[in-house]
CSV table of C-alpha atoms in Angstrom, one decimal:
chain,number,residue,atom,x,y,z
A,1,UNK,CA,-23.9,-5.1,36.5
A,2,UNK,CA,-21.3,-5.6,34.1
A,3,UNK,CA,-19.9,-2.3,32.6
A,4,UNK,CA,-17.7,-4.3,30.1
A,5,UNK,CA,-17.5,-3.3,26.6
A,6,UNK,CA,-18.0,-5.4,23.3
A,7,UNK,CA,-15.1,-6.0,21.3
A,8,UNK,CA,-16.9,-3.9,18.4
A,9,UNK,CA,-17.9,-0.8,20.5
A,10,UNK,CA,-14.2,-0.8,22.0
A,11,UNK,CA,-12.7,-1.0,18.5
A,12,UNK,CA,-15.3,1.8,17.3
A,13,UNK,CA,-14.9,4.3,20.2
A,14,UNK,CA,-11.2,4.1,20.0
A,15,UNK,CA,-11.2,4.7,16.5
A,16,UNK,CA,-13.4,7.4,16.7
A,17,UNK,CA,-11.3,9.2,19.7
A,18,UNK,CA,-8.3,8.8,17.3
A,19,UNK,CA,-10.3,10.5,14.2
A,20,UNK,CA,-10.9,13.4,17.0
A,21,UNK,CA,-7.3,13.5,17.8
A,22,UNK,CA,-6.5,13.8,14.5
A,23,UNK,CA,-8.8,16.4,13.2
A,24,UNK,CA,-7.7,18.6,16.5
A,25,UNK,CA,-4.2,17.9,15.4
A,26,UNK,CA,-4.9,19.6,11.8
A,27,UNK,CA,-6.8,22.7,12.9
A,28,UNK,CA,-3.6,23.5,15.4
A,29,UNK,CA,-1.1,25.5,14.0
A,30,UNK,CA,1.7,23.4,11.8
A,31,UNK,CA,5.1,23.1,13.9
A,32,UNK,CA,8.4,22.0,12.3
A,33,UNK,CA,9.8,19.2,14.9
A,34,UNK,CA,13.6,19.5,14.3
A,35,UNK,CA,14.6,15.9,14.7
A,36,UNK,CA,16.1,13.8,11.8
A,37,UNK,CA,14.5,10.8,13.3
A,38,UNK,CA,11.1,12.4,13.2
A,39,UNK,CA,12.1,13.2,9.4
A,40,UNK,CA,12.8,9.9,8.7
A,41,UNK,CA,10.0,8.3,10.0
A,42,UNK,CA,7.2,10.7,9.1
A,43,UNK,CA,5.7,8.4,6.8
A,44,UNK,CA,4.5,6.6,10.1
A,45,UNK,CA,3.0,10.1,11.1
A,46,UNK,CA,0.4,11.0,8.0
A,47,UNK,CA,-0.8,14.6,8.1
A,48,UNK,CA,-3.2,14.2,5.2
A,49,UNK,CA,-2.4,17.7,4.4
A,50,UNK,CA,-2.6,17.9,0.3
A,51,UNK,CA,-2.5,21.1,-1.8
A,52,UNK,CA,-3.2,23.6,1.1
A,53,UNK,CA,-0.1,25.6,1.2
A,54,UNK,CA,-0.2,28.1,-1.9
A,55,UNK,CA,3.1,28.8,-2.0
A,56,UNK,CA,4.4,27.7,-5.8
A,57,UNK,CA,7.3,25.0,-5.8
A,58,UNK,CA,10.8,26.3,-5.8
A,59,UNK,CA,12.5,26.0,-8.9
A,60,UNK,CA,15.8,24.8,-9.7
A,61,UNK,CA,18.0,26.5,-12.7
A,62,UNK,CA,21.3,25.5,-13.7
A,63,UNK,CA,23.8,26.6,-16.6
A,64,UNK,CA,27.1,24.8,-17.9
A,65,UNK,CA,30.2,26.1,-19.9
A,66,UNK,CA,33.5,24.8,-20.4
A,67,UNK,CA,35.0,27.7,-17.9
A,68,UNK,CA,33.3,30.3,-14.9
A,69,UNK,CA,33.9,32.7,-17.9
A,70,UNK,CA,31.9,31.2,-20.4
A,71,UNK,CA,28.7,29.9,-19.0
A,72,UNK,CA,25.7,29.2,-21.1
A,73,UNK,CA,21.8,30.4,-20.8
A,74,UNK,CA,20.4,29.4,-17.7
A,75,UNK,CA,18.4,26.2,-18.0
A,76,UNK,CA,15.5,24.3,-15.6
A,77,UNK,CA,17.1,20.9,-14.4
A,78,UNK,CA,13.9,19.3,-13.8
A,79,UNK,CA,11.6,18.0,-17.0
A,80,UNK,CA,8.4,16.7,-16.3
A,81,UNK,CA,7.1,13.7,-18.8
A,82,UNK,CA,4.1,14.3,-20.9
A,83,UNK,CA,0.8,12.7,-19.8
A,84,UNK,CA,0.4,9.0,-21.4
A,85,UNK,CA,-2.6,6.5,-21.0
A,86,UNK,CA,-0.4,4.4,-19.4
A,87,UNK,CA,0.5,7.4,-16.6
A,88,UNK,CA,-2.5,5.5,-15.1
A,89,UNK,CA,-1.1,2.7,-14.2
A,90,UNK,CA,2.8,2.8,-15.1
A,91,UNK,CA,4.7,6.3,-14.3
A,92,UNK,CA,8.5,6.0,-13.2
A,93,UNK,CA,9.5,9.2,-14.9
A,94,UNK,CA,6.6,11.1,-13.0
A,95,UNK,CA,7.8,9.8,-9.7
A,96,UNK,CA,11.3,10.6,-10.6
A,97,UNK,CA,10.2,14.2,-11.6
A,98,UNK,CA,7.6,14.5,-8.3
A,99,UNK,CA,11.0,13.1,-6.2
A,100,UNK,CA,13.2,15.6,-7.5
A,101,UNK,CA,10.9,18.2,-6.8
A,102,UNK,CA,10.3,17.2,-3.5
A,103,UNK,CA,14.2,17.3,-2.9
A,104,UNK,CA,14.0,20.9,-3.7
A,105,UNK,CA,11.3,21.4,-1.1
A,106,UNK,CA,13.6,19.8,1.6
A,107,UNK,CA,16.3,22.0,0.5
A,108,UNK,CA,14.3,25.0,0.7
A,109,UNK,CA,12.8,23.8,3.8
A,110,UNK,CA,16.5,23.3,5.3
A,111,UNK,CA,17.9,26.8,4.3
A,112,UNK,CA,15.3,29.0,5.7
A,113,UNK,CA,15.2,26.4,8.8
A,114,UNK,CA,18.7,26.8,9.3
A,115,UNK,CA,20.1,30.5,7.7
A,116,UNK,CA,23.5,30.1,9.9
A,117,UNK,CA,24.7,26.6,8.3
A,118,UNK,CA,26.7,26.5,5.3
A,119,UNK,CA,24.4,25.1,2.3
A,120,UNK,CA,27.3,22.5,0.8
A,121,UNK,CA,27.1,21.1,4.4
A,122,UNK,CA,23.6,20.2,4.3
A,123,UNK,CA,22.4,16.6,2.9
A,124,UNK,CA,19.6,18.1,1.3
A,125,UNK,CA,22.2,20.5,-0.6
A,126,UNK,CA,24.5,17.4,-1.8
A,127,UNK,CA,21.1,15.5,-2.9
A,128,UNK,CA,20.0,18.4,-5.3
A,129,UNK,CA,23.5,18.6,-6.4
A,130,UNK,CA,23.8,15.1,-7.4
A,131,UNK,CA,20.7,16.0,-9.4
A,132,UNK,CA,22.0,18.9,-11.0
A,133,UNK,CA,25.1,16.6,-12.5
A,134,UNK,CA,22.9,13.9,-13.3
A,135,UNK,CA,21.2,16.6,-16.1
A,136,UNK,CA,24.4,18.2,-17.3
A,137,UNK,CA,24.5,16.9,-20.9
A,138,UNK,CA,27.3,14.6,-21.7
A,139,UNK,CA,29.1,17.1,-23.8
A,140,UNK,CA,29.6,19.7,-20.6
A,141,UNK,CA,31.2,17.0,-19.1
A,142,UNK,CA,35.1,18.1,-18.1
A,143,UNK,CA,33.5,22.1,-17.8
A,144,UNK,CA,31.8,23.8,-14.9
A,145,UNK,CA,28.3,23.9,-14.0
A,146,UNK,CA,26.5,26.4,-11.5
A,147,UNK,CA,22.6,26.1,-10.2
A,148,UNK,CA,19.8,28.6,-8.9
A,149,UNK,CA,17.1,27.5,-6.5
A,150,UNK,CA,14.4,30.0,-7.1
A,151,UNK,CA,10.9,30.4,-5.4
A,152,UNK,CA,8.1,32.7,-6.4
A,153,UNK,CA,4.8,33.5,-4.3
A,154,UNK,CA,2.5,33.0,-7.1
A,155,UNK,CA,3.3,31.4,-10.7
A,156,UNK,CA,3.0,34.9,-12.6
A,157,UNK,CA,5.2,37.0,-9.6
A,158,UNK,CA,8.5,37.4,-10.2
A,159,UNK,CA,11.0,34.8,-9.3
A,160,UNK,CA,13.2,35.3,-5.7
A,161,UNK,CA,16.9,33.8,-5.8
A,162,UNK,CA,17.0,31.3,-2.9
A,163,UNK,CA,20.4,29.9,-3.0
A,164,UNK,CA,22.9,30.6,-6.0
A,165,UNK,CA,25.7,27.7,-5.7
A,166,UNK,CA,29.3,28.4,-6.4
A,167,UNK,CA,30.9,26.7,-9.8
A,168,UNK,CA,31.4,23.1,-9.7
A,169,UNK,CA,33.6,20.9,-11.8
A,170,UNK,CA,31.0,18.7,-13.8
B,1,UNK,CA,-30.0,-2.4,-1.9
B,2,UNK,CA,-25.9,-3.3,-1.9
B,3,UNK,CA,-25.3,-6.5,0.1
B,4,UNK,CA,-23.0,-6.2,3.6
B,5,UNK,CA,-19.6,-6.8,2.1
B,6,UNK,CA,-18.0,-9.9,4.4
B,7,UNK,CA,-15.1,-9.4,6.6
B,8,UNK,CA,-12.9,-12.4,4.8
B,9,UNK,CA,-14.0,-10.4,1.5
B,10,UNK,CA,-13.1,-7.4,2.4
B,11,UNK,CA,-10.0,-8.3,3.8
B,12,UNK,CA,-9.1,-10.1,0.7
B,13,UNK,CA,-9.7,-7.7,-1.4
B,14,UNK,CA,-7.5,-5.3,0.5
B,15,UNK,CA,-4.7,-7.4,0.6
B,16,UNK,CA,-5.1,-8.2,-3.5
B,17,UNK,CA,-5.1,-4.7,-4.2
B,18,UNK,CA,-2.6,-3.2,-1.7
B,19,UNK,CA,0.1,-6.1,-2.8
B,20,UNK,CA,-0.9,-4.7,-6.3
B,21,UNK,CA,-0.3,-1.4,-5.7
B,22,UNK,CA,3.1,-2.1,-3.7
B,23,UNK,CA,3.9,-4.4,-6.9
B,24,UNK,CA,3.7,-1.6,-9.2
B,25,UNK,CA,5.5,1.0,-7.5
B,26,UNK,CA,8.6,-1.3,-6.7
B,27,UNK,CA,8.1,-1.7,-10.4
B,28,UNK,CA,8.8,1.7,-10.9
B,29,UNK,CA,11.3,2.0,-8.0
B,30,UNK,CA,13.1,-1.2,-9.9
B,31,UNK,CA,13.0,0.6,-13.0
B,32,UNK,CA,14.8,4.1,-11.4
B,33,UNK,CA,17.2,2.0,-9.4
B,34,UNK,CA,20.1,3.9,-11.3
B,35,UNK,CA,19.2,6.8,-10.0
B,36,UNK,CA,20.2,5.5,-6.5
B,37,UNK,CA,23.4,3.9,-8.0
B,38,UNK,CA,26.7,5.5,-6.5
B,39,UNK,CA,27.2,7.7,-9.1
B,40,UNK,CA,23.0,8.7,-8.6
B,41,UNK,CA,21.0,11.0,-7.3
B,42,UNK,CA,20.2,9.6,-4.2
B,43,UNK,CA,23.8,7.8,-4.1
B,44,UNK,CA,24.1,6.1,-0.6
B,45,UNK,CA,27.7,8.5,0.1
B,46,UNK,CA,25.6,11.4,-0.1
B,47,UNK,CA,23.0,9.5,2.5
B,48,UNK,CA,25.0,7.2,4.4
B,49,UNK,CA,26.0,10.0,7.5
B,50,UNK,CA,22.6,10.2,8.5
B,51,UNK,CA,22.1,6.3,8.8
B,52,UNK,CA,25.2,4.3,8.7
B,53,UNK,CA,24.2,1.3,10.5
B,54,UNK,CA,21.9,0.9,7.7
B,55,UNK,CA,24.6,0.4,4.9
B,56,UNK,CA,24.3,-3.3,4.6
B,57,UNK,CA,20.6,-3.1,4.0
B,58,UNK,CA,20.6,0.6,1.9
B,59,UNK,CA,23.9,0.6,0.0
B,60,UNK,CA,23.1,0.0,-3.6
B,61,UNK,CA,23.2,-3.5,-4.4
B,62,UNK,CA,21.1,-4.2,-0.7
B,63,UNK,CA,18.7,-1.6,-2.0
B,64,UNK,CA,17.8,-3.2,-5.4
B,65,UNK,CA,18.0,-6.7,-3.4
B,66,UNK,CA,15.4,-5.3,-0.4
B,67,UNK,CA,13.3,-4.0,-3.8
B,68,UNK,CA,13.3,-7.4,-5.3
B,69,UNK,CA,12.0,-9.1,-2.2
B,70,UNK,CA,9.3,-6.5,-2.0
B,71,UNK,CA,8.1,-7.2,-5.5
B,72,UNK,CA,8.0,-10.8,-4.8
B,73,UNK,CA,6.5,-10.4,-1.4
B,74,UNK,CA,3.5,-8.5,-2.9
B,75,UNK,CA,2.9,-10.6,-5.5
B,76,UNK,CA,2.6,-13.1,-2.7
B,77,UNK,CA,0.3,-11.0,-1.0
B,78,UNK,CA,-2.0,-10.6,-4.1
B,79,UNK,CA,-2.1,-14.5,-4.3
B,80,UNK,CA,-3.4,-14.7,-0.7
B,81,UNK,CA,0.1,-16.0,0.5
B,82,UNK,CA,-1.4,-14.5,4.0
B,83,UNK,CA,0.6,-14.6,7.2
B,84,UNK,CA,3.8,-12.5,7.1
B,85,UNK,CA,3.5,-11.2,3.8
B,86,UNK,CA,2.3,-8.2,5.4
B,87,UNK,CA,4.9,-8.3,7.7
B,88,UNK,CA,7.7,-8.4,5.2
B,89,UNK,CA,6.1,-5.4,3.2
B,90,UNK,CA,6.1,-3.1,6.1
B,91,UNK,CA,9.9,-3.7,7.0
B,92,UNK,CA,10.6,-3.2,3.4
B,93,UNK,CA,8.6,-0.3,2.3
B,94,UNK,CA,9.8,1.7,5.7
B,95,UNK,CA,13.4,1.1,4.6
B,96,UNK,CA,12.5,2.3,0.9
B,97,UNK,CA,11.5,5.5,2.8
B,98,UNK,CA,14.6,5.5,5.1
B,99,UNK,CA,16.7,5.6,2.1
B,100,UNK,CA,14.8,8.3,0.6
B,101,UNK,CA,14.9,10.2,3.7
B,102,UNK,CA,11.9,9.4,5.0
B,103,UNK,CA,9.5,9.5,2.0
B,104,UNK,CA,10.0,9.0,-1.9
B,105,UNK,CA,6.4,9.9,-3.1
B,106,UNK,CA,4.8,11.9,0.4
B,107,UNK,CA,1.4,11.1,0.6
B,108,UNK,CA,1.0,7.9,-1.1
B,109,UNK,CA,3.9,6.2,1.0
B,110,UNK,CA,1.8,7.1,4.0
B,111,UNK,CA,-1.2,5.2,2.8
B,112,UNK,CA,0.7,2.4,1.9
B,113,UNK,CA,2.1,2.5,5.4
B,114,UNK,CA,-1.6,2.8,6.8
B,115,UNK,CA,-2.4,-0.5,4.6
B,116,UNK,CA,0.4,-2.4,5.6
B,117,UNK,CA,0.2,-1.5,9.0
B,118,UNK,CA,-3.7,-2.9,9.7
B,119,UNK,CA,-2.6,-6.1,7.1
B,120,UNK,CA,0.1,-6.5,10.2
B,121,UNK,CA,-2.7,-6.5,12.6
B,122,UNK,CA,-5.0,-8.7,10.4
B,123,UNK,CA,-2.7,-11.5,9.7
B,124,UNK,CA,-1.4,-11.8,13.1
B,125,UNK,CA,-3.8,-14.1,14.2
B,126,UNK,CA,-6.4,-14.8,11.5
B,127,UNK,CA,-8.6,-17.2,14.0
B,128,UNK,CA,-9.2,-14.0,15.7
B,129,UNK,CA,-12.3,-12.0,13.8
B,130,UNK,CA,-12.0,-8.9,15.9
B,131,UNK,CA,-8.1,-8.2,14.7
B,132,UNK,CA,-9.6,-8.1,11.4
B,133,UNK,CA,-12.5,-6.0,12.3
B,134,UNK,CA,-10.1,-3.6,13.9
B,135,UNK,CA,-7.5,-3.4,11.0
B,136,UNK,CA,-10.1,-2.6,8.3
B,137,UNK,CA,-12.0,0.0,10.5
B,138,UNK,CA,-8.5,1.3,11.1
B,139,UNK,CA,-7.8,1.7,7.3
B,140,UNK,CA,-11.7,3.1,6.9
B,141,UNK,CA,-11.0,6.0,9.6
B,142,UNK,CA,-7.9,6.8,8.2
B,143,UNK,CA,-9.2,6.5,4.3
B,144,UNK,CA,-12.0,9.0,5.8
B,145,UNK,CA,-9.4,11.1,7.3
B,146,UNK,CA,-7.5,11.6,4.7
B,147,UNK,CA,-9.8,13.3,2.6
B,148,UNK,CA,-12.0,15.2,5.6
B,149,UNK,CA,-8.7,16.6,7.0
B,150,UNK,CA,-7.2,17.5,3.2
B,151,UNK,CA,-10.5,19.1,2.9
B,152,UNK,CA,-10.5,20.9,6.2
B,153,UNK,CA,-6.7,22.2,5.4
B,154,UNK,CA,-7.7,23.7,1.9
B,155,UNK,CA,-10.8,25.3,3.6
B,156,UNK,CA,-8.8,27.2,5.9
B,157,UNK,CA,-6.6,28.6,2.9
B,158,UNK,CA,-8.6,31.9,1.8
B,159,UNK,CA,-7.6,31.2,-2.1
B,160,UNK,CA,-9.3,27.3,-1.9
B,161,UNK,CA,-12.4,29.5,-0.6
B,162,UNK,CA,-12.2,32.0,-3.5
B,163,UNK,CA,-11.7,29.5,-5.9
B,164,UNK,CA,-8.0,30.5,-7.2
B,165,UNK,CA,-6.4,27.7,-5.5
B,166,UNK,CA,-6.6,25.2,-8.0
B,167,UNK,CA,-5.7,27.3,-11.2
B,168,UNK,CA,-2.6,28.1,-9.4
B,169,UNK,CA,-1.6,24.6,-8.5
B,170,UNK,CA,-2.1,23.5,-12.1
B,171,UNK,CA,0.2,26.3,-13.4
B,172,UNK,CA,2.7,25.0,-11.0
B,173,UNK,CA,5.9,23.7,-13.3
B,174,UNK,CA,6.6,20.8,-11.1
B,175,UNK,CA,3.4,18.8,-12.4
B,176,UNK,CA,3.4,19.6,-15.9
B,177,UNK,CA,-0.5,19.9,-16.1
B,178,UNK,CA,-1.3,19.2,-19.6
B,179,UNK,CA,-1.9,22.9,-21.6
B,180,UNK,CA,-5.2,21.8,-22.3
B,181,UNK,CA,-6.5,21.4,-18.8
B,182,UNK,CA,-4.8,24.5,-17.6
B,183,UNK,CA,-6.5,26.4,-19.7
B,184,UNK,CA,-9.9,24.7,-18.7
B,185,UNK,CA,-9.1,26.1,-15.1
B,186,UNK,CA,-7.9,29.1,-16.1
B,187,UNK,CA,-11.7,30.3,-16.5
B,188,UNK,CA,-12.8,31.6,-13.1
B,189,UNK,CA,-16.4,29.5,-13.1
B,190,UNK,CA,-14.6,26.2,-13.9
B,191,UNK,CA,-12.0,27.1,-11.3
B,192,UNK,CA,-14.4,27.9,-9.0
B,193,UNK,CA,-17.0,25.3,-9.4
B,194,UNK,CA,-13.8,22.9,-9.0
B,195,UNK,CA,-12.6,24.2,-6.0
B,196,UNK,CA,-16.0,24.0,-4.8
B,197,UNK,CA,-16.8,20.4,-5.6
B,198,UNK,CA,-13.3,19.3,-4.2
B,199,UNK,CA,-14.0,21.1,-1.3
B,200,UNK,CA,-17.4,19.7,-0.7
B,201,UNK,CA,-16.1,16.5,-1.7
B,202,UNK,CA,-13.5,15.9,0.8
B,203,UNK,CA,-15.1,17.4,3.4
B,204,UNK,CA,-18.1,15.1,3.1
B,205,UNK,CA,-16.2,12.2,3.2
B,206,UNK,CA,-17.9,10.8,6.2
B,207,UNK,CA,-21.3,10.5,4.6
B,208,UNK,CA,-19.9,7.1,3.3
B,209,UNK,CA,-20.2,5.6,6.6
B,210,UNK,CA,-23.9,5.9,6.5
B,211,UNK,CA,-24.8,2.6,4.6
B,212,UNK,CA,-23.3,0.5,2.1
B,213,UNK,CA,-25.2,2.3,-1.0
B,214,UNK,CA,-24.2,5.2,-0.2
B,215,UNK,CA,-20.3,3.9,0.4
B,216,UNK,CA,-20.7,2.7,-2.9
B,217,UNK,CA,-21.4,5.6,-4.6
B,218,UNK,CA,-18.6,7.5,-2.7
B,219,UNK,CA,-16.3,5.0,-3.4
B,220,UNK,CA,-17.1,5.7,-7.4
B,221,UNK,CA,-16.7,9.3,-6.9
B,222,UNK,CA,-13.6,9.1,-4.9
B,223,UNK,CA,-12.4,7.0,-7.4
B,224,UNK,CA,-13.2,8.9,-10.0
B,225,UNK,CA,-11.2,12.0,-8.3
B,226,UNK,CA,-8.2,10.2,-8.2
B,227,UNK,CA,-8.5,9.6,-12.0
B,228,UNK,CA,-8.6,13.2,-12.8
B,229,UNK,CA,-5.8,13.7,-10.1
B,230,UNK,CA,-3.5,11.3,-12.5
B,231,UNK,CA,-4.9,13.4,-15.5
B,232,UNK,CA,-3.3,16.8,-13.7
B,233,UNK,CA,-0.9,16.1,-11.6
B,234,UNK,CA,0.5,12.6,-13.0
B,235,UNK,CA,-0.4,11.2,-9.0
B,236,UNK,CA,-1.0,7.7,-10.2
B,237,UNK,CA,0.5,5.9,-6.9
B,238,UNK,CA,-2.2,7.3,-5.1
B,239,UNK,CA,-5.3,6.1,-7.4
B,240,UNK,CA,-3.7,2.5,-6.9
B,241,UNK,CA,-2.9,2.8,-2.8
B,242,UNK,CA,-6.2,4.8,-2.6
B,243,UNK,CA,-8.0,2.1,-4.4
B,244,UNK,CA,-6.8,-0.2,-1.8
B,245,UNK,CA,-8.4,1.0,1.0
B,246,UNK,CA,-12.1,1.1,-0.7
B,247,UNK,CA,-12.8,-2.3,0.4
B,248,UNK,CA,-12.5,-1.5,4.2
B,249,UNK,CA,-14.6,1.6,3.8
B,250,UNK,CA,-17.3,-0.7,2.3
B,251,UNK,CA,-16.8,-3.0,5.0
B,252,UNK,CA,-17.3,-0.4,7.5
B,253,UNK,CA,-20.3,1.3,6.1
B,254,UNK,CA,-21.8,-2.5,5.9
B,255,UNK,CA,-21.7,-2.0,9.7
B,256,UNK,CA,-23.4,0.6,10.2
């Protein structure tokens, strides 16, 4: 008697096993894999976890001035564009804001994962520095800039300073 | 009762909608290309130490070329050019993700790769229906899991079960949620009802597989869910890419 599985049934069985494996994976505690290759190829390994962690996103502030002794007030770096009807389909400014926030989350993660590493040596730090420099007003060019990375446990909680940069020329 | 979605129709609609989503997403990236230039946020000089061997493809000018190839190929996919288009887009999409250290837009990039991986399989040998079936079923399973796993992950958080998580997320400055919607979701009953609705909808997604009629209703609800997400969080790429996966789910339900 032949026990051969029909192609359709085989596919269905394989996909069902795959689905069960993914459900088990999401139930298990998350483990960070410290591999640059895995990190760069993570798009091929979707986790499908959206909005599950409640910790608020890190905030990025900067201040500029003609010199380190004459900085202006701290101000937010990333601005999110207002919603328009075209946002349904066309939203490059929104994509930029989201990608910029992703840079902050990546830096926060790397700072927390590698506490002994000088922040300025991290690629994530360099990218955030580039982000801040891109936001410096033209009138402030030639002066100095400094940025802070802040985190809050909840939206109403006072911010905790995660990192404050040294002054950079801008 | 809804007629079953034929295999060929499901594949064609998946290709059209995937091509459209990628075309729009690529145009958005081209509109932002100055941020990848040599004085931009994602300047190659900063990223090169991690991937020096990809300089011929990911330095600024070649990267713009990759985006132009991606846009043109996405149009070809929409037009039904078929064989080879998905493979080209798979390669260009992976290059784009590598250019941004793994992903530009998180979950939507992952769904794009799911769609393209399946279409590469479907286009491999169009004369073999089993490959097309496997491709569409793979998309349908990943689509279902994208909701179920997101729902399970939320369900495990006490704030979501209490109904307070959604209000906290919309207060986060990173999304720029319109003030009117923030005020609405600050009301405890509305926040709790919305949170419960999201958990129920996401975790119950597998019911779409019961019949074509059920799948159509669920797909309609899912489309509305993503429309709300665009209004709240500006996640338009999610709307386009998840919509591209719906024909596969409708086909899968028609087989049950």
